[in-house]
PDB file of C-alpha atoms in Angstrom:
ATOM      1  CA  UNK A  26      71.568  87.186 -14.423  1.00  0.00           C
ATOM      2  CA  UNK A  27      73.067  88.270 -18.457  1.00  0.00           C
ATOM      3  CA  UNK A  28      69.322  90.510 -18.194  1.00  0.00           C
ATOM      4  CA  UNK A  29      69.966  92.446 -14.697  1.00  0.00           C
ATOM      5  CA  UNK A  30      73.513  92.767 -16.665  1.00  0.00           C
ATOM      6  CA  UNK A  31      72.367  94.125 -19.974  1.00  0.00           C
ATOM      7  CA  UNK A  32      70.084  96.362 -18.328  1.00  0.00           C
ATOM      8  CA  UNK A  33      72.514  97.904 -15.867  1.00  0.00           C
ATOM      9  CA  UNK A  34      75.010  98.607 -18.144  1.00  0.00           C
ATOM     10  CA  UNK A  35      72.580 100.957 -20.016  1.00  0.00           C
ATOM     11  CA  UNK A  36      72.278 103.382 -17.130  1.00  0.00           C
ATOM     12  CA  UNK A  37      72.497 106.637 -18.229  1.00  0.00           C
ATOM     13  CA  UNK A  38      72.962 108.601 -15.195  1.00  0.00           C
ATOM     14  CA  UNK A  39      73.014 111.830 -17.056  1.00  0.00           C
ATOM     15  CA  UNK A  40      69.018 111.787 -16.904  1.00  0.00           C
ATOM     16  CA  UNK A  41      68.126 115.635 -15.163  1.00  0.00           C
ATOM     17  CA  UNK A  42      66.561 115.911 -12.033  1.00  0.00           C
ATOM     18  CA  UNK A  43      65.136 119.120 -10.962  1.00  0.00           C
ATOM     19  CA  UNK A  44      64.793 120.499  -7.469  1.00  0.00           C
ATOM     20  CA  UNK A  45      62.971 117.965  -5.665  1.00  0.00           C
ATOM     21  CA  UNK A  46      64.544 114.949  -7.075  1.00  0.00           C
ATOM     22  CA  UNK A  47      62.166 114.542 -10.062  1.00  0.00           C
ATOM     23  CA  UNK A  48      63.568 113.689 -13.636  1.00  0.00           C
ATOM     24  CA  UNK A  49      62.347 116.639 -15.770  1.00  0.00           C
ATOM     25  CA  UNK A  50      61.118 113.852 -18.022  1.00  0.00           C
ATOM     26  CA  UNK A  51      58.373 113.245 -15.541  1.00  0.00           C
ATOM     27  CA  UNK A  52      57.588 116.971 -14.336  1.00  0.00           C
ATOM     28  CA  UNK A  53      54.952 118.230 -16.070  1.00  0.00           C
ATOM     29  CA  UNK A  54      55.594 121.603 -18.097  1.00  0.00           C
ATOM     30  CA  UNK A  55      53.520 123.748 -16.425  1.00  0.00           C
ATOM     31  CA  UNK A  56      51.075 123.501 -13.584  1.00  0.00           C
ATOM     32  CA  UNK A  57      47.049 123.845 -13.861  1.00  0.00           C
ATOM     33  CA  UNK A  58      45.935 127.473 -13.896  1.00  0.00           C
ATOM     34  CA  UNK A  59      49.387 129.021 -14.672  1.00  0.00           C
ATOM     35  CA  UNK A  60      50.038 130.399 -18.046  1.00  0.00           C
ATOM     36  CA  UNK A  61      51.722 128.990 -21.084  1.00  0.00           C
ATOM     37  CA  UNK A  62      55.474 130.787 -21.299  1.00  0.00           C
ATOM     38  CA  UNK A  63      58.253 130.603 -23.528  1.00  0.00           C
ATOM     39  CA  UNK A  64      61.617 131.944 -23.020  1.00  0.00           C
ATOM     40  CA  UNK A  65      61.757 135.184 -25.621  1.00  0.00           C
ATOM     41  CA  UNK A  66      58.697 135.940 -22.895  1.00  0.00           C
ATOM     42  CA  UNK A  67      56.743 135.606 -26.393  1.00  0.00           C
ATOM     43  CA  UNK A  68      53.260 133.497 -26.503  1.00  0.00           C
ATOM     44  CA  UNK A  69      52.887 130.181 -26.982  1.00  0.00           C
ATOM     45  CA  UNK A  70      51.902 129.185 -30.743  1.00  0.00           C
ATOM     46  CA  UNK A  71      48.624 127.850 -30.925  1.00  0.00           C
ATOM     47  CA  UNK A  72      49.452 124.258 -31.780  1.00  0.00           C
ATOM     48  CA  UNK A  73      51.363 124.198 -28.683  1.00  0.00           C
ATOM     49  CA  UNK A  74      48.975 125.160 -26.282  1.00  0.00           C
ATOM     50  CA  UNK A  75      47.330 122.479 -27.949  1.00  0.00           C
ATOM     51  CA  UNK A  76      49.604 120.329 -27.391  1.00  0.00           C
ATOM     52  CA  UNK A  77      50.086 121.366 -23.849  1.00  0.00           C
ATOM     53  CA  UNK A  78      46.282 120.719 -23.119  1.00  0.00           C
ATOM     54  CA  UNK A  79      46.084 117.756 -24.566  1.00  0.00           C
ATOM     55  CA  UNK A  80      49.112 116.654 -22.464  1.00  0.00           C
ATOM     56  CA  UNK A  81      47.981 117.935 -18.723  1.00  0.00           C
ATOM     57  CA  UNK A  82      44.622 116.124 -19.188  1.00  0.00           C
ATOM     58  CA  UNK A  83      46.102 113.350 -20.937  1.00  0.00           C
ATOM     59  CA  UNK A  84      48.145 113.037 -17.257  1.00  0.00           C
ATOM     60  CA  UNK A  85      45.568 113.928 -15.321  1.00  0.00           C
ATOM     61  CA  UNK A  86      43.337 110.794 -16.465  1.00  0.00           C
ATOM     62  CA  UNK A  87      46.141 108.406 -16.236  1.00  0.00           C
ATOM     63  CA  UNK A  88      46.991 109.490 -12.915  1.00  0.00           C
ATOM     64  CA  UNK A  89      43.417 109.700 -11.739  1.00  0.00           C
ATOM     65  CA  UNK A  90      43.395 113.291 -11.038  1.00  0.00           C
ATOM     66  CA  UNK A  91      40.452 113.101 -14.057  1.00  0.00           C
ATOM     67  CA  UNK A  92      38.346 110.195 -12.744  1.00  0.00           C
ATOM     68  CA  UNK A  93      36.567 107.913 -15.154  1.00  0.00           C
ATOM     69  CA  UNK A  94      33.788 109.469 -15.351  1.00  0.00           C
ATOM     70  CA  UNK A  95      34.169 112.786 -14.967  1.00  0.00           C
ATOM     71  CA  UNK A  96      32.884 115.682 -17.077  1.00  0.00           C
ATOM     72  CA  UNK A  97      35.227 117.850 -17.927  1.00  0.00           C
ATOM     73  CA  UNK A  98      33.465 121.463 -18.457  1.00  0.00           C
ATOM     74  CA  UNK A  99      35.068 123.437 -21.356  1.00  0.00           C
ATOM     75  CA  UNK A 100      35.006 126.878 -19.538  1.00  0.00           C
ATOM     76  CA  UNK A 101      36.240 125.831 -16.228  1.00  0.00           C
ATOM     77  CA  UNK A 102      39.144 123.953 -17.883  1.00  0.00           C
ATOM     78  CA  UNK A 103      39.808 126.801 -19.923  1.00  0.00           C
ATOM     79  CA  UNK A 104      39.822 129.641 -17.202  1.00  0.00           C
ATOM     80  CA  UNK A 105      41.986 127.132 -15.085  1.00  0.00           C
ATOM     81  CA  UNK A 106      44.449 126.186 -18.383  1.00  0.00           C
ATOM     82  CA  UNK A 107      44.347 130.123 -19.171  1.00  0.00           C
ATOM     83  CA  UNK A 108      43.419 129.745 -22.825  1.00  0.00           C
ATOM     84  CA  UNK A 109      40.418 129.792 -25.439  1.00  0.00           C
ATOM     85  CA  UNK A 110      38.297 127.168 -25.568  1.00  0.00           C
ATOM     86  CA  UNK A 111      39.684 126.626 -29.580  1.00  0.00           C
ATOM     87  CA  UNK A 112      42.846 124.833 -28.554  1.00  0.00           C
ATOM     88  CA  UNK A 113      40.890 122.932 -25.358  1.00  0.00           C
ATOM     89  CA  UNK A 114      38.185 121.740 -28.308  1.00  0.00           C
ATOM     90  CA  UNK A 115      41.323 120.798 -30.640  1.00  0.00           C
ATOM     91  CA  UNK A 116      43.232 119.322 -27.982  1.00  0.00           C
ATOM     92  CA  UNK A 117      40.182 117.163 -26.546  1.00  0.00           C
ATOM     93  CA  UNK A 118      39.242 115.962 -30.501  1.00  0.00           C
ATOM     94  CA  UNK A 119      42.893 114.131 -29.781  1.00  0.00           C
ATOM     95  CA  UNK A 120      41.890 112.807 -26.293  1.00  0.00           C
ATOM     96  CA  UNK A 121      38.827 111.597 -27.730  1.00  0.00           C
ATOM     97  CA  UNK A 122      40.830 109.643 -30.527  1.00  0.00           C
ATOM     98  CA  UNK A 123      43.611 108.117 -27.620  1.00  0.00           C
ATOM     99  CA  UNK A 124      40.504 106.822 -25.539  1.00  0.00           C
ATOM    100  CA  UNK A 125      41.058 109.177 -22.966  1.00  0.00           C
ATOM    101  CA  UNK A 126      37.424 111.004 -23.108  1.00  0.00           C
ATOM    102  CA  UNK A 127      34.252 110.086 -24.471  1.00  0.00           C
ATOM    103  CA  UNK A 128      31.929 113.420 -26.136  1.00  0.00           C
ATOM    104  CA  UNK A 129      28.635 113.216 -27.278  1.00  0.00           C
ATOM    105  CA  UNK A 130      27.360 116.251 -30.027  1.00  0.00           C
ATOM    106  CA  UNK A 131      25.657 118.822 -27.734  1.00  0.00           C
ATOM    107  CA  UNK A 132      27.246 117.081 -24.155  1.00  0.00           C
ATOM    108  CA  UNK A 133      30.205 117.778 -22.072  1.00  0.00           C
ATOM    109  CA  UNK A 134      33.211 115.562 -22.713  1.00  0.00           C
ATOM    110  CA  UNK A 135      33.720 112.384 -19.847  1.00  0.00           C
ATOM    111  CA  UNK A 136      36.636 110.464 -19.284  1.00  0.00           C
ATOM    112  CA  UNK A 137      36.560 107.177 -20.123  1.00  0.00           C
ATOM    113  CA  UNK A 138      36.039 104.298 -18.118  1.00  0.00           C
ATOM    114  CA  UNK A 139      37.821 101.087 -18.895  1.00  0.00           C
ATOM    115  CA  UNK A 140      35.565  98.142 -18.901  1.00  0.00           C
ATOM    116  CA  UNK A 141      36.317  94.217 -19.082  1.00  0.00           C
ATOM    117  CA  UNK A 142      35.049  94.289 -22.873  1.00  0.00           C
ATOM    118  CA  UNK A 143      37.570  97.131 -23.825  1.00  0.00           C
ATOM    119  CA  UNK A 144      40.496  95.417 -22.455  1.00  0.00           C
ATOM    120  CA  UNK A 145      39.688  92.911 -24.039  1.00  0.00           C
ATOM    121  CA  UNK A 146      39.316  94.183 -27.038  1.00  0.00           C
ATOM    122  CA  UNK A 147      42.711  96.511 -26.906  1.00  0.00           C
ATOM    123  CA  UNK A 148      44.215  92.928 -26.171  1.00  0.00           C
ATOM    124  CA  UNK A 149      42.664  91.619 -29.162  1.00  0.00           C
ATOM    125  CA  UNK A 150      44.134  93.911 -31.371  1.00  0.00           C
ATOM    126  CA  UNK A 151      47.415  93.575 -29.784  1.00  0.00           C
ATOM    127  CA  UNK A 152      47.708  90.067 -30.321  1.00  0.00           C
ATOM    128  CA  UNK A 153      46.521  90.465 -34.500  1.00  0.00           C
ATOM    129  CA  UNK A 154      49.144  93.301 -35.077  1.00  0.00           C
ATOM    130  CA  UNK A 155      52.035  92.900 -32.579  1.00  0.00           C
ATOM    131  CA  UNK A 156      53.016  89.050 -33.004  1.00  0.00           C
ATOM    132  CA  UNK A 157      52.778  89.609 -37.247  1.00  0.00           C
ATOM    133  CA  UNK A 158      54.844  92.677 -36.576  1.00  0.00           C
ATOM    134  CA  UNK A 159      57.529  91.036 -33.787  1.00  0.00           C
ATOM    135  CA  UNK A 160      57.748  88.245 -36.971  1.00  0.00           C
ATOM    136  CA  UNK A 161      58.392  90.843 -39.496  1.00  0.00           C
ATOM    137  CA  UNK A 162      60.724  92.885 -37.549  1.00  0.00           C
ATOM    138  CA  UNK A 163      62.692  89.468 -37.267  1.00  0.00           C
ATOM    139  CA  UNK A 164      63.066  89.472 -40.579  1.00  0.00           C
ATOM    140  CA  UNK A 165      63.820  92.681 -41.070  1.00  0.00           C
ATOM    141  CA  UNK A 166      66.078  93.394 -38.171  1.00  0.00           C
ATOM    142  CA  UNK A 167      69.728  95.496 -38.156  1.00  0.00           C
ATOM    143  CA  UNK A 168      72.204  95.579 -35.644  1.00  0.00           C
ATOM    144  CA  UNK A 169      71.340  99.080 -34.972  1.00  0.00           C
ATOM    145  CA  UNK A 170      67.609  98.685 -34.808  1.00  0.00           C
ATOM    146  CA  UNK A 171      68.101  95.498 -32.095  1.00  0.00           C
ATOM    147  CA  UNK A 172      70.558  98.177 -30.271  1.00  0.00           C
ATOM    148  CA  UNK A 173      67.817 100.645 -29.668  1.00  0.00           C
ATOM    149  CA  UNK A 174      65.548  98.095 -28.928  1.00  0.00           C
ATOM    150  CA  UNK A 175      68.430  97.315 -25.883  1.00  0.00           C
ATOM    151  CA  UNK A 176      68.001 100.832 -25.070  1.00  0.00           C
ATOM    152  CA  UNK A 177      64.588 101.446 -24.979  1.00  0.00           C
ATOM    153  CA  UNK A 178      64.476  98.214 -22.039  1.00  0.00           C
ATOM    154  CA  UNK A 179      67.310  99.739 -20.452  1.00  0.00           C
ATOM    155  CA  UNK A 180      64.984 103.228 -20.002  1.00  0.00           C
ATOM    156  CA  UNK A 181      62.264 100.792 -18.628  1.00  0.00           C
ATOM    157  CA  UNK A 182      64.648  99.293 -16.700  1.00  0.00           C
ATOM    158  CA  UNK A 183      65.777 103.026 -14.900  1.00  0.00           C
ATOM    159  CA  UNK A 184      62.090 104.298 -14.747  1.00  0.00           C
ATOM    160  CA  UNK A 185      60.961 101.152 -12.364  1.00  0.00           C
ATOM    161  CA  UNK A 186      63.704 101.346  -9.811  1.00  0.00           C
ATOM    162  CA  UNK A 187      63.684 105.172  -9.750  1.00  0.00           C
ATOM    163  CA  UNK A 188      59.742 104.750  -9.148  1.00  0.00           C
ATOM    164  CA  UNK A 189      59.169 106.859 -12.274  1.00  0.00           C
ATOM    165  CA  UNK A 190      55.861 104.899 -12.831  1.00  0.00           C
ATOM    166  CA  UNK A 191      54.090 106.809 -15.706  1.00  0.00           C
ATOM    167  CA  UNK A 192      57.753 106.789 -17.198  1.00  0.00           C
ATOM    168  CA  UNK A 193      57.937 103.266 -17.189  1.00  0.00           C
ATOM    169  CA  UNK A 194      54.655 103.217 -18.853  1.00  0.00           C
ATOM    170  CA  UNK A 195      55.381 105.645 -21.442  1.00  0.00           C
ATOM    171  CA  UNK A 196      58.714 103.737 -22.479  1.00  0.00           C
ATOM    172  CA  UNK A 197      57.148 100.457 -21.935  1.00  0.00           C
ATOM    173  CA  UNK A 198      54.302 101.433 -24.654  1.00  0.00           C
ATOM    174  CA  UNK A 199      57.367 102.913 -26.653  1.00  0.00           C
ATOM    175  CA  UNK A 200      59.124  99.212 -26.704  1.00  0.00           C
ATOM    176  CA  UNK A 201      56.319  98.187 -28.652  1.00  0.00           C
ATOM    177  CA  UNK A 202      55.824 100.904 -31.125  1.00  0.00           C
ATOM    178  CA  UNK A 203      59.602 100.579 -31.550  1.00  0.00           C
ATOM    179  CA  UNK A 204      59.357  97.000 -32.691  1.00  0.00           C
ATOM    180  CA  UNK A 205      56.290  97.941 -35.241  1.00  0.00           C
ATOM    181  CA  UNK A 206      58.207 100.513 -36.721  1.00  0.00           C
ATOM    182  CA  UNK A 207      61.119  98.007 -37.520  1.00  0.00           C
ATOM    183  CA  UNK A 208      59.026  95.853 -39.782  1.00  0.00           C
ATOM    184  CA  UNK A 209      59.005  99.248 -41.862  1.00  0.00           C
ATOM    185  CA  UNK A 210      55.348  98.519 -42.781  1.00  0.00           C
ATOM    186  CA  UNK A 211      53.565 102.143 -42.614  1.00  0.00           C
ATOM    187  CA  UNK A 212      49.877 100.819 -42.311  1.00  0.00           C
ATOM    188  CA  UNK A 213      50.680  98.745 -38.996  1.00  0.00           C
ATOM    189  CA  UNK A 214      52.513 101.986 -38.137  1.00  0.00           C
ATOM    190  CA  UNK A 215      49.394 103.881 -38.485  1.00  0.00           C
ATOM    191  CA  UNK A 216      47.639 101.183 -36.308  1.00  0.00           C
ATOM    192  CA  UNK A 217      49.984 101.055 -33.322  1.00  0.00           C
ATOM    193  CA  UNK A 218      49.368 104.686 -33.145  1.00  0.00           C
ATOM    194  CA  UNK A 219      46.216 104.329 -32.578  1.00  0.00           C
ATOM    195  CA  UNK A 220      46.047 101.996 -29.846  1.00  0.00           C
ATOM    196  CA  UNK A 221      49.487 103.048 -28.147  1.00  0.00           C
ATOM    197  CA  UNK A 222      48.040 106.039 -26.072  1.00  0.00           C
ATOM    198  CA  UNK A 223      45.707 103.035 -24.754  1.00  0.00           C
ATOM    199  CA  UNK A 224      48.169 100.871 -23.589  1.00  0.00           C
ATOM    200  CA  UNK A 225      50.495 103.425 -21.979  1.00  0.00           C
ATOM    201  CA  UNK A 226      46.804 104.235 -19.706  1.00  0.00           C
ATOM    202  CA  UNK A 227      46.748 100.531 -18.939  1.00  0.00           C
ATOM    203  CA  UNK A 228      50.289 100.057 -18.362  1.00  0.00           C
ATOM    204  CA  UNK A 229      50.293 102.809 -15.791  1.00  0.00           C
ATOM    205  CA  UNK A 230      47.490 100.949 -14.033  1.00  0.00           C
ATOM    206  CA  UNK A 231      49.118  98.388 -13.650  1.00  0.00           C
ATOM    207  CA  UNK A 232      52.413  99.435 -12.971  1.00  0.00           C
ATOM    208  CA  UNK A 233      52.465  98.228  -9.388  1.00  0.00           C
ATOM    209  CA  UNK A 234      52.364  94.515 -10.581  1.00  0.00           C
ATOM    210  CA  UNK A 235      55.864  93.081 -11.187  1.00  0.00           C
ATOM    211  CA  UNK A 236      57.595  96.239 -13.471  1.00  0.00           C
ATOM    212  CA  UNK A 237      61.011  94.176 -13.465  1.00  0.00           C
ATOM    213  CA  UNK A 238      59.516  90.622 -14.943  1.00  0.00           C
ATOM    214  CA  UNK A 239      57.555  93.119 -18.161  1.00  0.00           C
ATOM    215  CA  UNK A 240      61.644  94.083 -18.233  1.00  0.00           C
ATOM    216  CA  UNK A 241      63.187  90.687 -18.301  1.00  0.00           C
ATOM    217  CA  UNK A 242      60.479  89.487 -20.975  1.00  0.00           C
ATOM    218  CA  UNK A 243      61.096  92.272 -23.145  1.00  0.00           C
ATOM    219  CA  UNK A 244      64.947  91.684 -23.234  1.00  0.00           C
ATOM    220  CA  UNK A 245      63.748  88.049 -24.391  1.00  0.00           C
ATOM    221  CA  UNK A 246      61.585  89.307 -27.250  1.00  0.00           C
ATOM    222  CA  UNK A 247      64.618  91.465 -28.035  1.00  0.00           C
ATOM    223  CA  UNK A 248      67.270  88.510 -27.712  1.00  0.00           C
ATOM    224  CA  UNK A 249      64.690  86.210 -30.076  1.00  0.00           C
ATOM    225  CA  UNK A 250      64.665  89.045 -33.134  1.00  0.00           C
ATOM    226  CA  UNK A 251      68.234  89.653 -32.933  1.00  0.00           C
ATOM    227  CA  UNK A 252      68.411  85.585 -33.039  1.00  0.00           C
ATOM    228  CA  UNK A 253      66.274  85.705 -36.306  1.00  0.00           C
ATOM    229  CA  UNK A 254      64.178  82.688 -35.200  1.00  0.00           C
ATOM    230  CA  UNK A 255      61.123  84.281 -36.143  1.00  0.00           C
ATOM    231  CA  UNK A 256      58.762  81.156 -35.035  1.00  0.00           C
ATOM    232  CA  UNK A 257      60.548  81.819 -31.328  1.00  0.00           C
ATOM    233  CA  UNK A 258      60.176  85.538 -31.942  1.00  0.00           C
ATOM    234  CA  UNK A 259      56.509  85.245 -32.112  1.00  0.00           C
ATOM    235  CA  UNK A 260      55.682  82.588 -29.557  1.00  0.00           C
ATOM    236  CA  UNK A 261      57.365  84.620 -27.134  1.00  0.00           C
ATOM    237  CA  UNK A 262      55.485  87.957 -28.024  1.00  0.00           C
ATOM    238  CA  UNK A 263      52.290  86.036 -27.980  1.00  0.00           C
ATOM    239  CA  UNK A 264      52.951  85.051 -24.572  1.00  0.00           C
ATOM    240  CA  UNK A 265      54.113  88.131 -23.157  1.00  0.00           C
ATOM    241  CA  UNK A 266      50.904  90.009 -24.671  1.00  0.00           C
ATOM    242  CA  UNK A 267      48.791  87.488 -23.224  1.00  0.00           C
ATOM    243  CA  UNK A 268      50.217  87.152 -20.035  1.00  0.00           C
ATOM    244  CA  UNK A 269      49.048  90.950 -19.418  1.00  0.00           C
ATOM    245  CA  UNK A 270      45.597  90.405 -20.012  1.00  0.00           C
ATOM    246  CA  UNK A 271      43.991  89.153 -17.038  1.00  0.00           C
ATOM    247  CA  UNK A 272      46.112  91.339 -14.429  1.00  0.00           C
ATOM    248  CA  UNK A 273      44.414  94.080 -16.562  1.00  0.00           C
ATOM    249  CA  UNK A 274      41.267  92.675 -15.886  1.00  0.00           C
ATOM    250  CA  UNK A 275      42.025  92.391 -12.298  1.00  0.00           C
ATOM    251  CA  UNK A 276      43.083  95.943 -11.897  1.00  0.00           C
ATOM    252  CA  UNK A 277      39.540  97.499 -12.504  1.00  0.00           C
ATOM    253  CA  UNK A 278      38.266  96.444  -9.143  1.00  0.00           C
ATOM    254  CA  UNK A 279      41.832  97.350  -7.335  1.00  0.00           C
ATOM    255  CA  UNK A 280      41.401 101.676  -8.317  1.00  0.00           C
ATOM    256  CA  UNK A 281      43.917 103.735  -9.457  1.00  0.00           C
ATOM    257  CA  UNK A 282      47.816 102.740  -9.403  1.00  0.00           C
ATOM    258  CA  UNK A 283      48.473 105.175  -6.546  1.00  0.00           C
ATOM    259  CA  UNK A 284      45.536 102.895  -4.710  1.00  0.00           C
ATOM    260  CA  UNK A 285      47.269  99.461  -5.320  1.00  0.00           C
ATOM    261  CA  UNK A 286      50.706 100.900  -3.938  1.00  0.00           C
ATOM    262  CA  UNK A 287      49.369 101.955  -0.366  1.00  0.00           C
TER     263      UNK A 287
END
């Protein structure tokens, strides 16, 4: 089992829990309705409540607290958040471009619904850019960047058995963007970017379905880069992208992650 051995000797242990066992990495920074505070007792800049916004809805879709479907009404939202609407209309401009919410000029903003044809098409584009990148970043691989790649599966690894599930998404989604960013090309950068938000949402929803296998194939997408066999690098990519599709497909009629875990 070299994998299960790889993997467990990343462990960092050091990871901070808070209170009630939860790694601050998945606590959320503040809670709905509670204002924005920073140590010096000082206000929050604008760009960060922005930020902050943008980050408790962003959550609150994934984890189905948002529905799909839902409108999300600017002044409630902002009398819960405590702030203007400004940052809430900056911060859901963002959601809009991650695929979390859908707005219409003159209409409410609703959170998106995934829909066969979308996962399909996020899969689509997945399979153009990632396998050409997974190739290039074979070829343009360094000890150090094959390292992180290690590390970033050992994280993975640590988020599924603690049961940090939107974790686990987050870092899986990060795997990727990691390899993308090795070929040093800026323009498929710029592209991954734009789709990653996306695939941590459908990771999480389908979190429930065999975590530690998505962790054993990424340690063999690693192992093939740091082999430099690009042809091998690629095959396997194309196969572990693929291999996600129609479990994606499947999860729409299954509801939200929490759902499939009962």
């Amino acid at each position: 089992m070299i994998y299960k051995a790889i993997l467990l000797d990343k462990h960092d242990a050091s990871v901070p829990m808070d209170n009630e066992g939860v790694t601050s990495r998945e606590s959320p920074s503040a809670a709905p309705g509670i204002p924005l505070e920073v140590a010096d007792g000082g206000t929050v800049p604008h760009g960060g409540r922005r930020d902050w916004i943008y980050e408790r809805i962003r959550r609150g879709v994934m984890t189905g607290e948002y529905p799909a479907g839902m409108r999300l009404n600017e002044i409630r939202l902002a009398q819960s958040f405590n702030v203007s609407r400004v940052p809430l209309r900056e911060a859901f401009h963002t959601l809009e471009r991650d695929g979390f919410i859908d707005q219409e000029p003159r209409r409410s903003a609703v959170v998106t619904a995934w829909t066969p044809q979308r996962v399909d098409e996020l899969f689509d584009v997945r399979l153009g850019l990632e396998i050409e990148a997974t190739a290039v970043a074979t070829r343009h691989r360094s000890p150090e960047a094959v390292e992180a790649l290690r590390d970033v599966v050992a994280a993975e690894h640590l988020a599924s058995t603690e049961g940090r599930m939107l974790d686990l998404a987050e870092t899986s989604a990060r795997f990727h963007t990691e390899i993308v960013a090795i070929t040093g090309n800026q323009l498929m950068s710029r592209l991954m970017a734009q789709i990653a938000q996306r695939m941590t949402w459908l990771f999480y929803m389908t979190s429930a379905r065999g975590p530690e296998q998505a962790c054993v194939e990424h340690l063999e997408i690693v192992e093939a880069i740091a082999s430099g066999n690009e042809a091998l690098a690629r095959s396997i990519a194309h196969a572990h992208i693929e291999k996600g599709r129609q479990p994606s497909l499947n999860v729409l009629s299954l509801g939200s992650p929490a759902d499939q875990r009962e």
